[in-house]
XYZ file of C-alpha atoms in Angstrom:
680
model
C 65.974 -86.234 -8.271
C 66.531 -83.060 -6.606
C 66.397 -84.746 -3.044
C 68.909 -87.401 -4.237
C 71.288 -84.692 -5.408
C 70.819 -82.832 -2.156
C 71.808 -85.958 -0.282
C 74.669 -86.822 -2.524
C 76.426 -83.510 -2.633
C 76.284 -82.157 0.832
C 77.304 -85.326 2.596
C 79.786 -86.640 0.164
C 83.197 -85.036 1.041
C 85.494 -85.024 3.978
C 88.992 -83.489 3.622
C 92.154 -84.828 2.311
C 94.253 -84.092 -0.670
C 97.773 -85.604 0.158
C 100.475 -83.301 0.995
C 101.019 -81.012 -1.882
C 100.090 -77.517 -0.485
C 103.408 -76.892 1.429
C 106.657 -78.917 1.305
C 107.578 -79.235 5.065
C 106.707 -82.583 6.488
C 108.951 -82.998 9.640
C 107.014 -84.926 12.264
C 104.128 -87.648 12.153
C 101.197 -88.072 14.338
C 99.987 -91.453 15.454
C 96.641 -92.264 13.750
C 93.703 -92.989 16.024
C 90.719 -94.990 14.828
C 88.542 -92.530 16.515
C 87.882 -89.227 14.654
C 88.693 -86.146 16.335
C 85.983 -83.629 17.540
C 85.789 -81.383 14.374
C 86.290 -84.048 11.754
C 83.300 -84.416 9.529
C 81.236 -83.082 6.650
C 80.113 -79.579 6.894
C 77.452 -77.769 4.819
C 75.142 -74.970 4.347
C 71.738 -76.317 4.185
C 70.257 -73.298 2.284
C 72.975 -73.827 -0.290
C 72.897 -77.531 -1.145
C 75.602 -78.401 -3.608
C 78.759 -77.230 -2.144
C 80.445 -77.790 1.214
C 83.691 -78.151 3.290
C 85.288 -81.237 4.906
C 87.472 -81.042 8.046
C 89.920 -83.402 9.264
C 91.353 -82.663 12.624
C 94.469 -84.177 14.072
C 95.637 -82.850 17.504
C 95.961 -78.916 16.975
C 95.983 -79.003 13.134
C 92.991 -79.001 10.739
C 93.117 -79.837 7.135
C 90.192 -78.420 5.114
C 88.949 -79.419 1.732
C 86.534 -77.184 0.087
C 84.510 -78.786 -2.847
C 83.281 -76.115 -5.120
C 83.015 -75.302 -8.818
C 84.479 -73.105 -11.602
C 82.609 -70.273 -13.292
C 81.537 -72.885 -16.088
C 79.883 -75.223 -13.429
C 82.681 -77.857 -13.682
C 83.824 -79.241 -10.309
C 86.811 -77.940 -8.599
C 88.411 -78.295 -5.057
C 90.590 -76.239 -2.802
C 92.532 -77.021 0.412
C 93.640 -75.363 3.406
C 96.541 -77.723 4.341
C 97.838 -75.456 7.157
C 95.114 -74.447 9.490
C 96.126 -74.497 13.262
C 93.556 -74.703 15.734
C 93.636 -71.496 17.987
C 90.814 -70.573 20.329
C 87.444 -71.293 18.568
C 88.618 -71.928 15.031
C 91.537 -71.818 12.718
C 92.795 -69.755 9.839
C 94.955 -70.569 6.888
C 95.936 -70.039 3.399
C 93.743 -71.578 0.579
C 95.339 -73.325 -2.346
C 94.022 -74.563 -5.644
C 95.866 -77.589 -7.090
C 96.211 -78.611 -10.553
C 98.598 -80.443 -12.880
C 98.076 -84.007 -11.622
C 97.247 -87.139 -13.591
C 93.670 -88.488 -13.869
C 92.930 -91.314 -11.901
C 92.093 -93.326 -14.933
C 95.509 -92.733 -16.496
C 98.925 -94.320 -15.361
C 100.428 -91.884 -12.812
C 103.183 -89.879 -13.806
C 105.339 -87.489 -11.864
C 103.325 -84.396 -12.002
C 104.538 -80.890 -12.055
C 101.883 -79.632 -9.663
C 100.825 -76.082 -9.702
C 99.774 -75.082 -6.013
C 99.164 -71.253 -6.006
C 97.696 -69.415 -3.086
C 94.315 -68.026 -4.119
C 92.954 -66.655 -0.935
C 92.655 -67.110 2.907
C 89.943 -68.823 4.986
C 88.860 -68.862 8.661
C 86.700 -71.340 10.379
C 84.948 -70.294 13.534
C 82.996 -72.776 15.808
C 80.175 -72.026 18.171
C 79.773 -75.613 19.115
C 80.784 -79.011 17.898
C 78.180 -78.917 15.355
C 77.874 -75.299 14.175
C 80.162 -72.419 12.794
C 81.061 -70.199 10.005
C 83.307 -70.219 7.102
C 84.727 -66.864 6.137
C 86.988 -66.512 3.005
C 88.668 -64.170 0.751
C 89.168 -65.661 -2.632
C 89.725 -63.920 -6.047
C 89.286 -60.542 -4.530
C 85.834 -61.345 -2.798
C 85.161 -61.652 0.971
C 82.292 -63.924 1.911
C 81.087 -65.301 5.314
C 78.582 -68.426 5.394
C 77.131 -70.302 8.204
C 78.075 -73.995 8.202
C 76.906 -77.072 10.185
C 77.848 -80.619 10.627
C 76.064 -82.949 8.131
C 74.806 -85.879 9.970
C 73.748 -88.749 7.488
C 73.811 -91.852 9.648
C 74.171 -93.290 13.124
C 77.402 -93.212 15.287
C 80.157 -95.690 14.121
C 80.854 -98.670 16.285
C 84.209 -100.398 16.194
C 86.937 -99.207 13.984
C 86.221 -95.974 12.246
C 87.805 -95.457 8.861
C 86.957 -91.771 8.404
C 90.182 -90.198 7.468
C 92.656 -89.020 4.847
C 93.814 -91.783 2.316
C 96.551 -91.753 -0.268
C 99.113 -93.611 -2.164
C 102.483 -92.301 -1.034
C 104.019 -93.294 -4.484
C 101.467 -91.010 -6.161
C 101.573 -87.886 -4.048
C 99.099 -85.374 -5.543
C 95.738 -87.099 -5.542
C 93.809 -88.622 -2.416
C 90.647 -90.392 -1.431
C 88.696 -89.700 1.652
C 86.294 -91.743 3.495
C 83.735 -90.597 5.920
C 81.941 -93.328 7.892
C 78.712 -93.336 10.052
C 77.225 -96.601 10.865
C 76.763 -98.944 7.986
C 77.525 -96.234 5.265
C 80.709 -94.837 4.147
C 81.135 -91.760 1.766
C 84.218 -92.280 -0.660
C 85.568 -89.342 -2.434
C 88.432 -89.136 -4.879
C 90.175 -85.996 -5.493
C 91.740 -86.122 -8.951
C 92.071 -84.251 -12.112
C 90.554 -84.264 -15.589
C 92.274 -84.912 -18.863
C 93.350 -81.262 -18.860
C 94.939 -81.655 -15.396
C 92.574 -79.519 -13.687
C 90.899 -80.478 -10.294
C 88.005 -82.930 -10.356
C 86.175 -84.983 -7.758
C 84.019 -88.101 -7.743
C 81.760 -89.316 -5.026
C 80.287 -92.533 -3.789
C 77.453 -91.355 -1.742
C 76.264 -94.779 -0.431
C 79.090 -96.991 -0.256
C 77.412 -99.889 1.675
C 79.645 -101.703 4.252
C 79.484 -105.247 5.437
C 77.979 -105.642 9.108
C 81.153 -107.448 10.029
C 82.773 -104.005 9.833
C 81.445 -103.339 13.146
C 83.338 -106.200 14.929
C 86.441 -105.018 16.625
C 89.112 -105.972 15.458
C 87.677 -106.183 11.947
C 88.018 -109.180 9.856
C 90.217 -109.287 6.784
C 88.881 -107.979 3.403
C 86.122 -105.664 4.902
C 84.392 -104.094 1.891
C 82.147 -101.305 0.897
C 80.541 -101.078 -2.594
C 78.774 -98.225 -4.279
C 77.978 -96.278 -7.450
C 80.407 -93.282 -8.341
C 79.086 -89.955 -9.407
C 80.564 -86.761 -11.102
C 78.721 -83.593 -9.830
C 78.769 -80.427 -11.793
C 76.541 -77.267 -12.295
C 77.291 -75.338 -9.073
C 78.517 -71.611 -9.127
C 82.051 -70.522 -8.065
C 82.901 -69.326 -4.430
C 82.936 -65.566 -5.233
C 79.304 -65.580 -6.768
C 75.934 -65.682 -4.753
C 74.768 -69.220 -4.758
C 71.223 -68.386 -6.121
C 69.314 -70.892 -8.099
C 71.937 -73.516 -9.390
C 71.520 -76.304 -11.811
C 73.549 -78.947 -9.811
C 73.454 -82.404 -11.311
C 75.004 -85.748 -10.474
C 75.936 -87.948 -13.381
C 76.471 -91.713 -12.755
C 80.060 -92.519 -14.135
C 80.955 -96.034 -12.746
C 81.416 -97.873 -9.432
C 83.874 -98.135 -6.687
C 84.632 -100.544 -3.963
C 87.041 -100.326 -0.880
C 88.680 -103.445 0.744
C 90.214 -102.910 3.927
C 92.981 -105.059 4.987
C 93.338 -103.499 8.333
C 92.973 -100.462 10.300
C 95.424 -98.415 8.106
C 95.547 -100.283 4.711
C 93.193 -100.639 1.808
C 92.596 -101.231 -1.778
C 90.395 -98.938 -3.989
C 88.867 -100.523 -6.975
C 87.145 -98.495 -9.461
C 85.448 -98.443 -12.918
C 84.906 -94.779 -14.411
C 83.630 -94.180 -17.963
C 84.356 -97.707 -18.841
C 87.814 -97.798 -17.488
C 88.767 -99.937 -14.524
C 91.677 -99.792 -12.079
C 93.031 -100.457 -8.714
C 94.993 -98.271 -6.414
C 96.554 -99.103 -2.893
C 95.816 -96.801 -0.151
C 97.036 -96.063 3.509
C 95.888 -93.605 6.192
C 97.732 -90.275 5.497
C 99.689 -90.441 8.694
C 101.603 -87.046 8.111
C 101.404 -84.156 10.373
C 99.120 -82.191 7.920
C 101.863 -79.610 7.780
C 101.605 -78.791 11.527
C 104.731 -79.926 12.984
C 105.485 -76.340 14.166
C 102.015 -76.165 15.982
C 102.547 -78.946 18.326
C 102.531 -77.467 21.768
C 102.358 -78.642 25.231
C 98.804 -77.463 25.207
C 97.985 -79.491 22.263
C 99.383 -82.479 23.952
C 97.215 -81.912 26.903
C 94.421 -81.621 24.409
C 94.995 -84.901 22.483
C 96.636 -86.993 25.269
C 94.304 -86.062 28.196
C 91.149 -84.053 27.318
C 90.139 -86.133 24.269
C 90.608 -89.543 25.640
C 89.851 -88.762 29.253
C 87.425 -85.833 29.507
C 85.492 -85.261 26.278
C 83.139 -88.242 26.747
C 81.390 -85.899 29.243
C 82.837 -82.450 28.323
C 81.954 -81.967 24.732
C 79.352 -79.529 23.402
C 75.893 -80.709 24.071
C 76.605 -83.413 26.633
C 74.749 -83.097 29.943
C 78.070 -82.769 32.037
C 79.409 -80.026 29.821
C 76.148 -78.148 29.868
C 75.984 -78.309 33.609
C 79.470 -77.568 34.545
C 79.767 -74.855 31.739
C 83.023 -76.664 30.638
C 83.351 -77.610 27.016
C 86.931 -79.242 26.201
C 86.352 -79.741 22.405
C 89.538 -78.792 20.522
C 88.370 -75.658 18.897
C 87.238 -74.055 22.050
C 89.005 -75.658 24.935
C 91.738 -73.180 25.511
C 89.557 -70.199 25.637
C 87.244 -72.178 27.923
C 89.817 -72.796 30.594
C 92.183 -69.913 30.706
C 90.902 -67.600 33.640
C 87.447 -68.925 32.998
C 84.726 -68.850 35.662
C 83.688 -72.047 37.600
C 80.255 -72.791 38.998
C 81.146 -74.665 42.014
C 79.984 -72.396 44.979
C 83.014 -73.523 47.185
C 85.564 -72.687 44.450
C 83.935 -69.442 43.562
C 84.195 -68.427 47.248
C 87.895 -68.912 47.030
C 88.488 -67.085 43.805
C 89.323 -70.240 41.879
C 89.183 -70.162 38.099
C 89.379 -73.223 35.448
C 92.817 -72.507 34.939
C 94.868 -69.564 36.664
C 98.365 -69.307 34.866
C 101.187 -69.648 37.303
C 98.858 -70.781 40.118
C 97.930 -74.516 40.084
C 96.603 -74.035 43.726
C 93.883 -71.695 42.269
C 93.162 -73.773 39.056
C 89.984 -75.631 39.724
C 90.421 -78.039 36.743
C 93.864 -79.267 38.112
C 92.487 -79.442 41.588
C 89.602 -81.631 40.583
C 92.250 -84.005 39.038
C 93.859 -84.391 42.556
C 90.763 -85.358 44.422
C 91.525 -88.907 43.885
C 94.075 -88.417 46.800
C 91.946 -89.170 49.942
C 94.270 -86.366 51.767
C 92.575 -83.811 49.466
C 89.611 -82.620 51.443
C 88.265 -79.783 49.398
C 84.697 -79.875 48.830
C 84.721 -79.572 45.020
C 82.549 -82.554 44.112
C 83.760 -85.652 42.382
C 87.269 -86.366 41.306
C 87.758 -86.202 37.550
C 87.772 -87.947 35.173
C 84.712 -89.556 36.511
C 84.101 -93.202 36.168
C 87.710 -94.413 35.748
C 90.993 -93.865 37.397
C 93.223 -90.999 38.340
C 95.617 -89.375 35.639
C 99.122 -90.960 35.911
C 101.941 -89.146 38.111
C 103.496 -88.027 34.737
C 100.226 -86.490 33.425
C 99.520 -84.591 36.609
C 103.084 -83.406 36.786
C 102.778 -82.148 33.009
C 99.715 -80.338 33.634
C 101.110 -78.585 36.883
C 104.278 -77.613 35.087
C 102.430 -76.101 32.227
C 100.276 -74.041 34.570
C 103.436 -72.974 36.383
C 104.980 -71.808 33.012
C 101.988 -69.675 32.502
C 99.699 -72.051 30.821
C 100.644 -70.958 27.246
C 98.718 -71.903 24.136
C 102.090 -71.801 22.123
C 105.278 -73.402 22.840
C 106.400 -76.818 23.688
C 108.667 -76.497 26.527
C 107.322 -79.055 28.944
C 108.942 -82.411 28.807
C 106.583 -84.605 26.823
C 108.101 -87.765 28.257
C 106.079 -87.095 31.317
C 102.795 -87.946 29.490
C 104.232 -91.392 28.730
C 104.715 -92.197 32.325
C 101.984 -94.709 33.324
C 102.812 -94.718 36.896
C 99.609 -94.440 39.176
C 99.829 -92.082 42.105
C 100.576 -93.772 45.250
C 97.309 -92.811 47.056
C 96.318 -94.488 50.137
C 93.688 -97.274 49.781
C 90.019 -96.699 50.691
C 89.389 -97.243 54.334
C 85.892 -97.422 55.964
C 84.631 -94.296 57.883
C 85.296 -94.993 61.571
C 81.970 -95.087 63.472
C 81.433 -92.023 65.743
C 82.269 -92.278 69.451
C 78.522 -91.118 70.014
C 75.951 -91.618 67.325
C 74.947 -93.841 64.747
C 76.630 -95.273 61.491
C 74.907 -96.652 58.292
C 76.372 -97.882 55.156
C 75.527 -99.135 51.795
C 77.862 -102.037 52.050
C 79.918 -102.878 48.806
C 78.369 -103.362 45.418
C 79.593 -103.825 41.976
C 79.090 -101.466 39.090
C 79.394 -103.033 35.591
C 81.353 -101.563 32.842
C 79.874 -98.527 30.865
C 77.117 -98.129 33.481
C 75.909 -95.747 35.956
C 74.461 -97.619 38.954
C 72.271 -95.688 41.477
C 70.635 -97.491 44.240
C 68.747 -96.913 47.405
C 69.028 -98.986 50.777
C 66.796 -98.314 53.653
C 68.558 -98.476 57.002
C 67.156 -98.204 60.630
C 69.184 -96.395 63.198
C 67.483 -98.497 65.922
C 67.433 -95.424 68.372
C 65.189 -96.245 71.286
C 64.360 -92.585 71.826
C 64.632 -89.234 70.212
C 68.124 -88.100 69.165
C 69.876 -84.818 68.383
C 72.257 -84.784 65.588
C 74.762 -81.992 65.481
C 77.233 -83.227 62.805
C 76.727 -85.460 59.684
C 79.728 -87.084 58.104
C 80.029 -89.225 54.979
C 82.720 -91.221 52.934
C 82.718 -92.617 49.644
C 84.863 -94.606 47.408
C 86.170 -93.132 44.029
C 83.886 -92.881 41.309
C 80.977 -91.822 43.316
C 78.800 -89.137 41.878
C 76.772 -88.448 44.905
C 75.386 -89.548 48.362
C 72.001 -88.276 49.654
C 70.369 -89.354 52.738
C 66.453 -89.117 52.883
C 63.979 -89.588 55.660
C 60.270 -90.140 55.169
C 57.606 -87.814 56.747
C 55.205 -89.280 59.548
C 52.313 -89.421 57.054
C 54.127 -91.758 54.418
C 51.577 -94.606 53.622
C 53.162 -98.015 55.036
C 53.329 -99.365 51.517
C 55.693 -96.711 50.359
C 58.080 -97.521 53.281
C 60.803 -99.659 51.654
C 62.009 -103.039 53.277
C 64.915 -102.714 55.464
C 68.391 -103.735 54.143
C 67.332 -104.462 50.512
C 69.266 -102.737 47.664
C 66.751 -101.138 45.230
C 68.307 -100.054 42.050
C 66.897 -97.050 39.969
C 67.971 -98.500 36.733
C 67.770 -102.080 35.271
C 70.907 -103.403 33.540
C 69.286 -102.297 30.180
C 69.242 -98.618 31.584
C 65.385 -98.824 31.782
C 63.774 -97.304 34.911
C 62.805 -99.577 37.690
C 59.323 -98.353 38.514
C 59.132 -100.014 41.836
C 61.993 -98.013 43.124
C 60.330 -94.764 42.278
C 57.509 -95.189 44.479
C 59.278 -94.546 47.777
C 61.152 -91.640 46.059
C 57.923 -89.445 45.940
C 57.901 -89.308 49.774
C 61.599 -88.630 50.386
C 62.545 -85.628 52.623
C 66.239 -84.446 52.288
C 68.271 -84.877 55.305
C 71.913 -84.632 54.227
C 73.999 -85.134 51.046
C 77.463 -84.826 49.556
C 79.239 -85.025 46.088
C 82.630 -85.315 47.537
C 84.336 -88.552 48.821
C 84.779 -86.926 52.173
C 82.191 -84.532 53.655
C 81.248 -83.152 57.038
C 78.421 -80.844 57.884
C 78.355 -79.474 61.471
C 75.366 -77.493 62.809
C 76.033 -74.307 64.476
C 76.671 -74.149 67.987
C 73.648 -75.094 70.151
C 71.593 -76.377 67.160
C 70.956 -80.056 66.293
C 68.775 -81.870 64.042
C 65.994 -83.722 65.989
C 65.185 -87.298 64.893
C 62.415 -89.388 66.196
C 62.750 -92.925 67.750
C 63.498 -95.784 65.543
C 64.630 -93.344 62.781
C 64.729 -94.710 59.269
C 67.072 -93.426 56.739
C 66.954 -94.158 52.864
C 70.644 -93.979 51.613
C 70.919 -92.964 47.892
C 74.394 -93.818 46.397
C 75.264 -93.225 42.620
C 78.354 -94.495 40.919
C 79.729 -94.459 37.488
C 81.819 -96.849 35.723
C 83.195 -95.541 32.465
C 85.603 -98.507 31.828
C 84.867 -100.729 28.884
C 85.920 -103.904 30.913
C 86.045 -104.666 34.408
C 83.652 -104.017 37.406
C 84.317 -101.369 39.901
C 83.269 -101.307 43.644
C 80.905 -99.006 45.192
C 80.613 -98.151 48.976
C 79.311 -95.369 51.008
C 79.226 -94.549 54.827
C 77.274 -91.862 56.841
C 77.765 -90.889 60.482
C 75.171 -89.232 62.686
C 77.067 -87.539 65.555
C 74.716 -86.784 68.524
C 74.715 -84.810 71.499
C 72.644 -84.750 74.765
C 69.341 -82.963 74.673
C 70.542 -80.746 77.394
C 73.199 -79.155 75.004
C 70.495 -78.248 72.341
C 69.103 -74.528 72.437
C 67.554 -74.841 68.932
C 66.056 -78.173 67.472
C 66.431 -78.090 63.653
C 64.163 -79.826 61.185
C 63.918 -80.190 57.485
C 61.599 -77.708 55.490
C 60.553 -79.628 52.423
C 59.308 -76.689 50.366
C 58.300 -78.378 47.238
C 56.683 -77.148 43.866
C 55.316 -80.085 42.166
C 52.654 -78.521 39.928
C 54.681 -77.615 36.904
C 53.573 -77.160 33.346
C 56.469 -76.768 30.891
C 55.339 -76.221 27.243
C 57.332 -77.904 24.549
C 60.257 -76.014 23.101
C 59.856 -73.067 25.606
C 62.085 -71.653 28.319
C 59.684 -71.128 31.422
C 60.191 -69.647 34.805
C 58.020 -71.129 37.549
C 57.839 -69.449 40.976
C 56.199 -70.512 44.289
C 56.280 -68.763 47.655
C 56.311 -70.210 51.162
C 55.400 -68.133 54.357
C 56.268 -68.868 57.869
C 53.855 -68.383 60.756
C 56.685 -67.986 63.297
C 60.188 -66.705 63.339
C 62.371 -69.332 61.359
C 66.146 -69.602 61.232
C 67.550 -71.188 58.271
C 70.971 -72.791 58.505
C 71.253 -74.467 55.036
C 69.612 -74.349 51.748
C 69.724 -76.580 48.711
C 67.767 -77.542 45.761
C 66.434 -80.474 43.775
C 65.199 -80.332 40.215
C 65.622 -82.374 37.021
C 67.533 -82.189 33.682
C 65.418 -79.493 32.140
C 66.275 -77.169 35.100
C 68.537 -74.491 33.939
C 68.739 -72.106 37.135
C 67.227 -72.472 40.519
C 67.176 -69.162 42.691
C 65.647 -68.746 46.228
C 64.708 -65.295 47.291
C 63.571 -63.837 50.536
C 59.745 -63.081 50.531
C 58.501 -60.045 52.625
C 60.200 -57.715 54.972
C 62.988 -55.193 54.522
C 64.902 -57.823 52.381
C 62.181 -58.748 50.257
C 63.327 -60.120 46.880
C 66.948 -60.394 48.075
C 68.625 -63.705 46.429
C 69.922 -65.967 49.082
C 70.714 -69.199 46.864
C 71.411 -69.667 43.240
C 72.145 -73.022 41.384
C 72.734 -73.428 37.740
C 73.718 -77.160 38.016
C 70.530 -79.436 38.298
C 73.050 -82.593 38.831
C 75.257 -81.022 41.449
C 73.245 -78.538 43.592
C 75.631 -77.351 46.127
C 74.204 -76.282 49.599
C 74.232 -72.699 50.765
C 75.299 -72.602 54.373
C 74.309 -69.653 56.609
C 76.565 -68.653 59.694
C 74.840 -66.931 61.408
C 71.561 -68.436 60.438
C 69.213 -66.491 57.945
C 66.402 -65.107 60.305
C 62.981 -64.836 58.729
C 60.228 -63.165 60.803
C 56.684 -64.452 61.254
C 54.926 -63.510 57.974
C 57.947 -63.767 55.907
C 59.225 -66.629 53.831
C 61.022 -67.947 50.882
C 60.217 -67.984 47.104
C 61.730 -70.559 44.768
C 62.142 -69.331 40.978
C 63.086 -72.153 38.588
C 63.901 -71.627 34.930
C 63.453 -74.715 32.853
C 64.400 -74.963 29.242
C 62.018 -77.569 27.704
C 64.064 -78.610 24.626
C 61.596 -81.721 23.896
C 58.586 -81.798 21.838
C 56.520 -82.785 24.850
């Protein structure tokens, strides 16, 4: 029974008493059927039996705190005005009473809404934070975490505040995960004191997962009254929380925003009409230019990648969840080495030309030649003219967190930028060109492929420049060669596309065979890239050179294929112009043992028997790699760091002009830190 109570209590409530705590309601938000980042159930696992629910809409948070009175009876509080600032929100706490029990005919209540304290939510991630409150003279801080009780919802998500606008003063909340809903009713007892009921397992029909849902989607479940907890100003200790079955509940959804609540409580049956609470959650004054950027650009365009815990967010260091996004962008450091070298920050107030985030949005324009990686948002299309202008004007205004001075109509302008269409890379006047040819990428899929091309050069050639060009939505282009001792069986057939992943996202094992023999030649993560060797230096390639072209594209669209295409040019010079023939140093460490759940640093040194000049260094590791450092080994500069990468997916090259000179007996040490978060 204790396990049942634990499951029932903690996962039961979201937020959402209707608009009683403060009277002003001047502006409404449009309701989305996808919940905002902080919306959900939050609890303290060590204190099962109480919790907080959070509903976020734009820069506003509505908090419901389900707790108990001194006698153990259930009670609830609300923070109806909690504007999101930096990494959390702060607001007054209200205790609401004076309403009519749900089992009685609703009468116009004389609601009492006294302020009983003040609360602050702080979030360290999308799934963890603290709840600090002062109530009845006591100040307490408790850790809270998101309660996960089911799989991610597919289709319409009914998680939200629900109410009857003709009976303002009580409400119902619905939290949906997968095929389960938690339905909570915030109401009153016969003495008009706050009371809550919960249906912890309101099972829904599988047809709910169809978009759009059919008429009369239904969930049904048993209803409980929970009691026995301790009040907020007392240590939790050993409580005697219990859940008493009092009846049943069903919710019939006639659309995304309308429903009927049917209940039977202590033998009394009733029906209530419900609609989503589409009010502004008492936050009309907190609608700001930045909150518009958050809700109309970051959340729909960026947060599928840049939310806490997502690989792209981890690697880029950029988390754009609402609770932390402003803090994470204003004068915030960037990882891209080219941007770092030019003193860029994520957003520099008053200076869009130094704002890395804004410049990444402009990379859809082929005329933008900065080597800042892929244009954002990756896998879809450029922001509209109006959206780009809105962000630029906001930056020029000082990138304020408050205020709403930028013309909001710009965000409604859907006009796409008039960028030039993609044109193939012109073949070099002297040299060789290879291409992937055009290929399709299906919706919601990352396609990474290889295609082996022969240069058909009859004799040795010397390459002094490598140039590449790709269509939009390319993640990277890498060119590989094969060492002379590669087994013939590992050399792929010429001109045949080899996909890394099958359409079901499983790995194509046959493709991985050749990958074990790859030697890096050149690569780029920007649509246009050129690398030129220092004067008098050229890359020596043997006769009949073969190159394995690796192209990776992302299609984030839900419908419609996109086209991928990549070109690479090898510009050659006569042997008489070459003073130093360059070659690839493939310095690999493949004997790695990474214990489960442990952060490990692995090192390996490579010593050169003759004087060696390094013109470029880059790295390659996989997704457990957190940091890749290369140090000089030996000599007067022993231990000096000459390369650092903290992004395993986008390892930028370090270019040395003049070359890094290592004497005979000196060398390089790779020092890689892995964080094995798996149990393997």
